[in-house]
Coordinates of C-alpha atoms and ligand atoms in Angstrom, one line a residue:
X594 CA -26.8 -6.9 -5.3
X595 CA -23.7 -4.9 -5.9
X596 CA -23.9 -4.5 -9.5
X597 CA -20.8 -7.0 -10.0
X598 CA -21.0 -9.3 -12.9
X599 CA -20.0 -13.0 -12.1
X600 CA -17.0 -12.3 -13.8
X601 CA -16.3 -9.0 -12.3
X602 CA -16.5 -11.0 -8.9
X603 CA -14.4 -13.7 -10.3
X604 CA -11.9 -11.5 -11.5
X605 CA -12.1 -9.6 -7.8
X606 CA -11.8 -12.9 -6.2
X607 CA -8.5 -14.1 -8.5
X608 CA -6.6 -10.7 -7.8
X609 CA -7.7 -11.0 -3.7
X610 CA -5.8 -14.5 -3.7
X611 CA -3.0 -14.1 -5.6
X612 CA -2.4 -10.8 -3.6
X613 CA -2.4 -13.0 -0.6
X614 CA 0.0 -15.4 -1.9
X615 CA 2.0 -12.5 -3.1
X616 CA 2.1 -11.1 0.7
X617 CA 2.4 -14.3 2.4
X618 CA 5.0 -15.8 0.3
X619 CA 3.8 -19.4 0.4
X620 CA 0.2 -20.3 1.8
X621 CA -1.3 -23.7 1.9
X622 CA -4.5 -24.0 -0.2
X623 CA -6.4 -24.8 3.4
X624 CA -5.3 -21.5 4.9
X625 CA -6.1 -19.6 1.6
X626 CA -9.8 -21.2 2.0
X627 CA -10.1 -20.3 5.5
X628 CA -9.0 -16.7 5.1
X629 CA -11.0 -16.1 2.0
X630 CA -14.0 -17.9 3.4
X631 CA -14.3 -20.2 0.4
X632 CA -14.3 -23.9 -0.1
X633 CA -11.4 -25.9 -1.0
X634 CA -12.6 -26.8 -4.5
X635 CA -13.4 -22.9 -5.3
X636 CA -9.9 -22.5 -4.2
X637 CA -8.2 -25.2 -5.9
X638 CA -10.3 -24.2 -9.2
X639 CA -8.5 -20.7 -8.8
X640 CA -5.0 -21.5 -7.8
X641 CA -5.1 -23.9 -11.2
X642 CA -6.1 -20.8 -13.4
X643 CA -3.1 -18.5 -11.6
X644 CA -0.6 -21.5 -12.1
X645 CA -1.8 -21.9 -15.6
X646 CA -1.2 -18.2 -16.0
X647 CA 2.3 -18.4 -15.0
X648 CA 1.3 -16.5 -11.7
X649 CA 1.6 -19.2 -9.1
X650 CA 3.2 -22.3 -8.3
X651 CA 2.1 -25.2 -6.2
X652 CA 4.2 -27.7 -4.2
X653 CA 4.2 -30.2 -1.5
X654 CA 5.1 -28.5 1.8
X655 CA 8.1 -30.0 4.4
X656 CA 6.9 -33.3 5.7
X657 CA 5.6 -32.3 8.9
X658 CA 5.0 -35.8 10.5
X659 CA 1.6 -35.4 11.0
X660 CA -1.1 -37.7 9.4
X661 CA -3.4 -37.2 6.6
X662 CA -2.7 -35.9 3.3
X663 CA -0.9 -32.1 3.4
X664 CA -2.6 -29.2 1.6
X665 CA -0.6 -28.0 -1.4
X666 CA 1.3 -24.7 -0.6
X667 CA 0.9 -22.0 -3.2
X668 CA 4.0 -19.3 -4.0
X669 CA 4.1 -16.5 -6.0
X670 CA 5.9 -17.2 -9.4
X671 CA 8.4 -15.0 -8.4
X672 CA 10.9 -15.7 -11.7
X673 CA 7.8 -14.7 -14.1
X674 CA 6.5 -11.3 -12.9
X675 CA 8.1 -8.2 -11.8
X676 CA 7.5 -4.7 -11.3
X677 CA 9.9 -1.8 -11.5
X678 CA 9.8 0.6 -8.5
X679 CA 11.1 4.0 -8.2
X680 CA 11.9 6.1 -4.7
X681 CA 12.2 9.8 -5.6
X682 CA 13.4 10.6 -2.1
X683 CA 14.7 13.9 -0.7
X684 CA 18.6 13.0 -1.1
X685 CA 18.4 9.7 -3.7
X686 CA 16.6 8.6 -6.7
X687 CA 16.2 4.8 -6.3
X688 CA 15.0 2.3 -8.8
X689 CA 14.3 -1.4 -8.4
X690 CA 13.2 -4.6 -9.8
X691 CA 11.0 -6.6 -7.6
X692 CA 9.6 -9.9 -8.0
X693 CA 6.0 -11.0 -7.4
X694 CA 6.2 -12.1 -3.9
X695 CA 8.1 -8.8 -3.0
X696 CA 11.9 -9.8 -3.3
X697 CA 14.0 -6.9 -4.2
X698 CA 15.9 -8.3 -7.4
X699 CA 18.0 -5.6 -8.6
X700 CA 18.5 -2.1 -7.7
X701 CA 20.0 1.1 -8.8
X702 CA 20.6 4.0 -6.8
X703 CA 21.9 7.8 -7.4
X704 CA 22.3 10.7 -5.0
X705 CA 20.2 13.8 -5.5
X706 CA 21.2 16.9 -4.7
X707 CA 18.8 19.2 -2.7
X708 CA 18.1 21.8 -4.7
X709 CA 17.1 22.7 -8.5
X710 CA 16.6 19.2 -9.9
X711 CA 14.0 19.9 -12.7
X712 CA 11.7 17.2 -13.9
X713 CA 13.8 16.6 -17.2
X714 CA 16.9 15.5 -15.2
X715 CA 15.0 13.3 -12.5
X716 CA 13.1 11.3 -15.2
X717 CA 16.1 11.0 -17.1
X718 CA 18.2 9.0 -14.5
X719 CA 15.1 7.2 -13.6
X720 CA 14.2 6.1 -17.2
X721 CA 17.7 4.9 -17.6
X722 CA 17.7 2.6 -14.3
X723 CA 14.5 1.4 -15.6
X724 CA 15.5 0.4 -18.6
X725 CA 18.6 -1.3 -17.3
X726 CA 16.8 -3.3 -14.8
X727 CA 14.1 -4.1 -17.4
X728 CA 16.6 -5.2 -20.0
X729 CA 18.6 -7.6 -17.2
X730 CA 15.4 -9.3 -16.2
X731 CA 15.5 -13.1 -17.3
X732 CA 13.9 -14.3 -20.1
X733 CA 10.4 -15.2 -19.6
X734 CA 9.7 -12.9 -17.0
X735 CA 7.2 -10.2 -17.8
X736 CA 7.0 -6.5 -16.4
X737 CA 3.6 -6.5 -14.7
X738 CA 3.4 -2.6 -13.3
X739 CA 5.5 0.3 -12.6
X740 CA 5.0 2.5 -9.3
X741 CA 7.0 5.2 -7.9
X742 CA 7.2 7.1 -4.2
X743 CA 7.3 10.8 -4.6
X744 CA 8.4 13.1 -1.8
X745 CA 5.2 15.5 -2.5
X746 CA 1.6 15.8 -3.2
X747 CA 0.3 13.7 -5.8
X748 CA -2.9 13.8 -7.9
X749 CA -4.4 10.3 -8.0
X750 CA -4.8 8.7 -11.2
X751 CA -2.2 10.8 -13.7
X752 CA 0.7 10.8 -11.1
X753 CA 0.8 14.6 -11.5
X754 CA 3.2 16.1 -8.7
X755 CA 0.6 19.0 -7.7
X756 CA 3.0 20.6 -5.2
X757 CA 6.8 19.1 -4.4
X758 CA 7.9 21.8 -2.1
X759 CA 11.4 20.1 -1.7
X760 CA 12.1 20.0 -5.3
X761 CA 10.3 23.4 -6.3
X762 CA 7.7 21.3 -8.5
X763 CA 4.2 22.6 -9.2
X764 CA 2.0 20.5 -11.5
X765 CA 4.6 18.8 -13.3
X766 CA 3.5 15.3 -15.0
X767 CA 5.9 13.4 -13.4
X768 CA 3.8 9.9 -14.2
X769 CA 3.1 10.6 -17.7
X770 CA 6.4 11.5 -18.3
X771 CA 8.5 8.8 -16.5
X772 CA 6.0 6.6 -18.4
X773 CA 6.9 8.0 -22.0
X774 CA 11.0 7.6 -21.0
X775 CA 10.2 4.3 -20.3
X776 CA 8.2 3.1 -23.3
X777 CA 6.7 -0.2 -21.5
X778 CA 3.3 0.6 -22.6
X779 CA 2.4 0.9 -19.0
X780 CA 0.8 3.7 -16.9
X781 CA 3.2 4.8 -13.9
X782 CA 1.4 4.9 -10.8
X783 CA 2.6 7.3 -8.5
X784 CA 2.0 8.1 -4.9
X785 CA 2.9 9.8 -2.1
X786 CA 5.9 8.8 0.3
X787 CA 4.4 8.7 3.3
X788 CA 1.0 7.1 1.9
X789 CA 3.4 4.2 0.4
X790 CA 5.6 3.9 3.0
X791 CA 2.3 3.6 5.6
X792 CA 0.9 0.9 3.0
X793 CA 4.2 -0.6 2.9
X794 CA 4.6 -1.3 6.5
X795 CA 1.0 -2.5 7.3
X796 CA 1.1 -4.8 4.5
X797 CA 5.3 -5.8 4.9
X798 CA 6.4 -4.0 7.9
X799 CA 5.6 -3.5 11.6
X800 CA 1.9 -2.9 11.2
X801 CA 1.3 -6.1 9.6
X802 CA -2.4 -7.0 11.3
X803 CA -3.0 -3.5 12.3
X804 CA -6.1 -2.0 10.9
X805 CA -5.4 1.5 12.2
X806 CA -2.2 3.0 12.3
X807 CA -0.2 6.0 11.8
X808 CA 3.0 6.3 9.9
X809 CA 5.1 9.1 10.1
X810 CA 8.0 9.7 7.5
X811 CA 10.8 12.2 8.3
X812 CA 13.0 13.9 5.9
X813 CA 13.4 17.7 5.6
X814 CA 9.7 17.7 6.3
X815 CA 7.2 15.2 7.8
X816 CA 5.1 13.3 5.6
X817 CA 1.9 11.2 7.2
X818 CA 0.4 8.1 6.1
X819 CA -2.9 7.1 8.2
X820 CA -4.6 4.1 7.8
X821 CA -8.3 3.6 9.0
X822 CA -9.8 0.1 9.1
X823 CA -7.0 -1.0 6.4
X824 CA -7.3 1.6 4.3
X825 CA -5.2 4.5 3.5
X826 CA -6.9 7.8 4.5
X827 CA -7.0 9.9 1.2
X828 CA -9.2 12.6 1.5
X829 CA -11.6 14.1 -1.1
X830 CA -8.7 14.7 -3.4
X831 CA -6.3 12.1 -2.4
X832 CA -3.9 14.7 -0.1
X833 CA -4.9 13.9 2.6
X834 CA -2.9 12.5 6.3
X835 CA -0.8 15.8 5.7
X836 CA 0.3 15.3 9.6
X837 CA 3.4 17.3 8.6
X838 CA 1.1 20.6 8.1
X839 CA -0.9 20.1 11.6
X840 CA -0.1 23.4 13.0
X841 CA 1.2 23.0 16.7
X842 CA 2.9 26.5 17.1
X843 CA 1.3 29.5 15.1
X844 CA 2.3 32.1 17.2
X845 CA 6.5 31.8 17.1
X846 CA 6.9 28.6 15.1
X847 CA 9.5 28.2 12.5
X848 CA 8.6 29.0 8.9
X849 CA 7.4 25.9 7.0
X850 CA 8.3 24.8 3.5
X851 CA 4.2 25.0 2.5
X852 CA 4.2 28.9 3.5
X853 CA 2.9 28.6 6.6
X854 CA 4.3 29.0 10.4
X855 CA 4.6 26.6 13.1
X856 CA 3.6 23.3 11.3
X857 CA 4.7 19.8 13.0
X858 CA 7.4 19.5 10.1
X859 CA 8.4 22.9 10.6
X860 CA 9.4 22.0 14.5
X861 CA 10.8 18.5 14.2
X862 CA 12.1 18.5 10.7
X863 CA 15.7 17.9 9.8
X864 CA 16.3 21.5 10.0
X865 CA 14.8 22.2 13.3
X866 CA 16.9 19.3 14.9
X867 CA 20.3 20.7 13.2
X868 CA 19.6 24.0 14.3
X869 CA 18.7 23.1 17.7
X870 CA 21.8 21.3 17.9
X871 CA 23.7 24.1 16.7
X872 CA 25.3 22.6 13.7
X873 CA 25.9 24.7 11.1
X874 CA 23.5 25.3 7.8
X875 CA 26.1 23.4 5.3
X876 CA 25.3 20.0 7.6
X877 CA 22.2 18.1 6.5
X878 CA 20.9 15.1 5.5
X879 CA 20.6 11.2 7.2
X880 CA 23.9 11.3 8.3
X881 CA 23.8 14.6 9.9
X882 CA 20.5 13.4 12.0
X883 CA 22.4 10.4 13.5
X884 CA 25.3 12.1 14.1
X885 CA 23.5 14.4 16.4
X886 CA 21.7 11.3 17.8
X887 CA 24.7 10.0 18.5
X888 CA 26.5 12.5 20.0
X889 CA 23.4 12.7 22.4
X890 CA 24.0 9.2 23.3
X891 CA 27.7 10.2 24.0
X892 CA 26.3 13.0 26.4
X893 CA 27.0 16.1 24.3
X894 CA 24.6 18.7 26.3
X895 CA 23.4 20.9 23.1
X896 CA 22.4 17.5 20.9
X897 CA 20.5 15.9 24.2
X898 CA 18.6 19.5 24.9
X899 CA 18.1 19.7 20.7
X900 CA 16.5 16.0 20.7
X901 CA 14.3 17.2 24.2
X902 CA 13.1 20.1 22.5
X903 CA 12.2 18.0 19.0
X904 CA 11.0 15.1 21.1
X905 CA 8.5 17.3 22.9
X906 CA 7.1 19.1 19.6
X907 CA 7.0 15.4 18.3
X908 CA 5.3 14.4 21.2
X909 CA 3.0 17.1 20.5
X910 CA 2.2 16.1 17.0
X911 CA 1.6 12.4 18.0
X912 CA -0.4 13.0 20.7
X913 CA -3.0 14.8 18.5
X914 CA -3.2 12.2 15.9
X915 CA -3.6 9.3 18.7
X916 CA -6.8 11.5 20.2
X917 CA -7.9 11.5 16.6
X918 CA -7.7 8.2 15.1
X919 CA -7.0 6.0 18.2
X920 CA -4.4 4.1 16.2
X921 CA -3.3 0.6 17.1
X922 CA 0.4 1.9 16.3
X923 CA 2.1 5.0 15.4
X924 CA 5.1 4.1 13.4
X925 CA 8.2 6.5 13.0
X926 CA 9.9 6.0 9.3
X927 CA 12.5 7.8 7.5
X928 CA 14.5 10.2 9.5
X929 CA 12.2 10.1 12.3
X930 CA 13.3 6.5 13.3
X931 CA 16.3 8.1 14.4
X932 CA 14.8 11.1 16.1
X933 CA 12.1 9.0 17.8
X934 CA 14.7 6.4 19.3
X935 CA 16.7 9.7 20.6
X936 CA 13.6 11.1 22.0
X937 CA 11.2 8.3 23.0
X938 CA 11.2 9.8 26.6
X939 CA 9.7 13.0 25.4
X940 CA 7.2 11.6 23.5
X941 CA 6.1 9.3 25.9
X942 CA 5.5 12.1 28.3
X943 CA 3.6 14.2 25.8
X944 CA 1.5 11.4 25.5
X945 CA 0.9 10.3 29.0
X946 CA 0.2 14.1 29.7
X947 CA -2.0 14.8 26.5
X948 CA -3.7 11.6 25.4
X949 CA -6.9 10.6 26.7
X950 CA -6.4 7.5 28.9
X951 CA -8.7 5.2 26.9
X952 CA -6.8 5.9 23.5
X953 CA -3.4 5.7 25.2
X954 CA -3.9 2.1 26.3
X955 CA -4.0 1.0 22.8
X956 CA -1.3 2.9 20.8
X957 CA 2.0 1.3 20.6
X958 CA 4.8 3.3 19.3
X959 CA 7.3 1.8 16.9
X960 CA 10.1 2.6 14.3
X961 CA 9.6 1.3 10.8
X962 CA 10.6 -2.2 9.9
X963 CA 11.4 -1.8 6.5
X964 CA 14.1 1.0 7.2
X965 CA 14.8 3.2 4.2
X966 CA 13.1 0.9 2.0
X967 CA 9.4 1.3 3.0
X968 CA 8.5 3.9 0.7
X969 CA 10.5 1.6 -2.2
X970 CA 8.3 -1.0 -1.1
X971 CA 5.3 1.0 -1.4
X972 CA 6.2 1.9 -4.7
X973 CA 6.3 -1.6 -5.9
X974 CA 3.2 -2.5 -4.2
X975 CA 1.5 0.2 -6.0
X976 CA 2.9 -1.2 -9.3
X977 CA 1.2 -4.7 -8.7
X978 CA -2.1 -3.2 -7.7
X979 CA -2.9 -3.7 -11.2
X980 CA -2.2 -7.0 -11.6
X981 CA -4.4 -7.8 -8.3
X982 CA -7.4 -5.7 -10.2
X983 CA -7.4 -8.1 -13.0
X984 CA -4.6 -11.0 -12.7
X985 CA -5.4 -12.9 -16.3
X986 CA -6.3 -9.6 -18.0
X987 CA -3.3 -7.5 -17.2
X988 CA -1.1 -6.2 -20.2
X989 CA 2.5 -6.3 -19.5
X990 CA 5.5 -4.7 -20.6
X991 CA 7.1 -6.3 -23.4
X992 CA 11.1 -7.0 -22.8
Ligands
LIG919 ZN1 3.5 23.1 6.7

């Protein structure tokens, strides 16, 4: 016995079914029965309950010309339930209303200055976006959750930013403060951007169906999200998967934002690339990184050399994680998409030289399929998580 009551089990099954429909978009009852290991009459009863609650709809599939009665397609009721998702990234603040089923219905975005943004300023901008998005929702739709991605270390449970080196935040009650300002009577669930990016790529992006993967998210620094057996490796306190602070160059490495020296992110982050390419200190951001990669493509010697150096360090980091975790895929997100595309040869050379042959066979290298939205999509999925825990009992934010 696992100690769960029949009612708990029923709630969990309903949540699992709704989550499958949410991720699949449209899925037949027959397919649900097969993938969940339940019989069709059980699935029918469950979809009827979710349909009565306004969370799914059932309809006939397009005619296929095949004989026999077609299995009804179950779809998420994307006009009924939505979440608010926020992405607090290095250069921008993003807010979106995301429908059950995953479609981004509406979004707001503001640029963010690199230094000096305090909690109050950030929360004020986001809360105003959130209120606009909430007011813009169609009548009859309900907000079922709020999720946020933050570029720093987050305490699970209450959305406290323990350490956000990029904004200089230490122990800032970000989740609680955003929740208070939004005033939706819903908790704001906050996750680390690379953790959420990893989950998003696993659920909806390049890593669908890959049970063991490593996601590397680059901006100023490098975040990591490691998925083992389909689950995020959070560690004891939820601060795990910090691949960016893997020590790769302890003796003469560059200083790192964490206070250490020679961390992977110090060697492959944005500033390392721009410095290596001889770009001035007032040039930074995603566009500046793209400019170096484009210049290398056109044959500029300094840019090519910078990508060779950065690619070698990136390869060292990737070789270490492949040896440690034997992933089926390594995904490069954020600005590391561009860096990887510009330095794939060096990364692959390192893997060939330094990864155990038996692990090398399996590790596919990919760029993020969700692009700049991987962290926002992850925040939305986090926002939906409460609904999937108890689909019929989730309190919803009034509109
Ligand atoms: Zn560090």
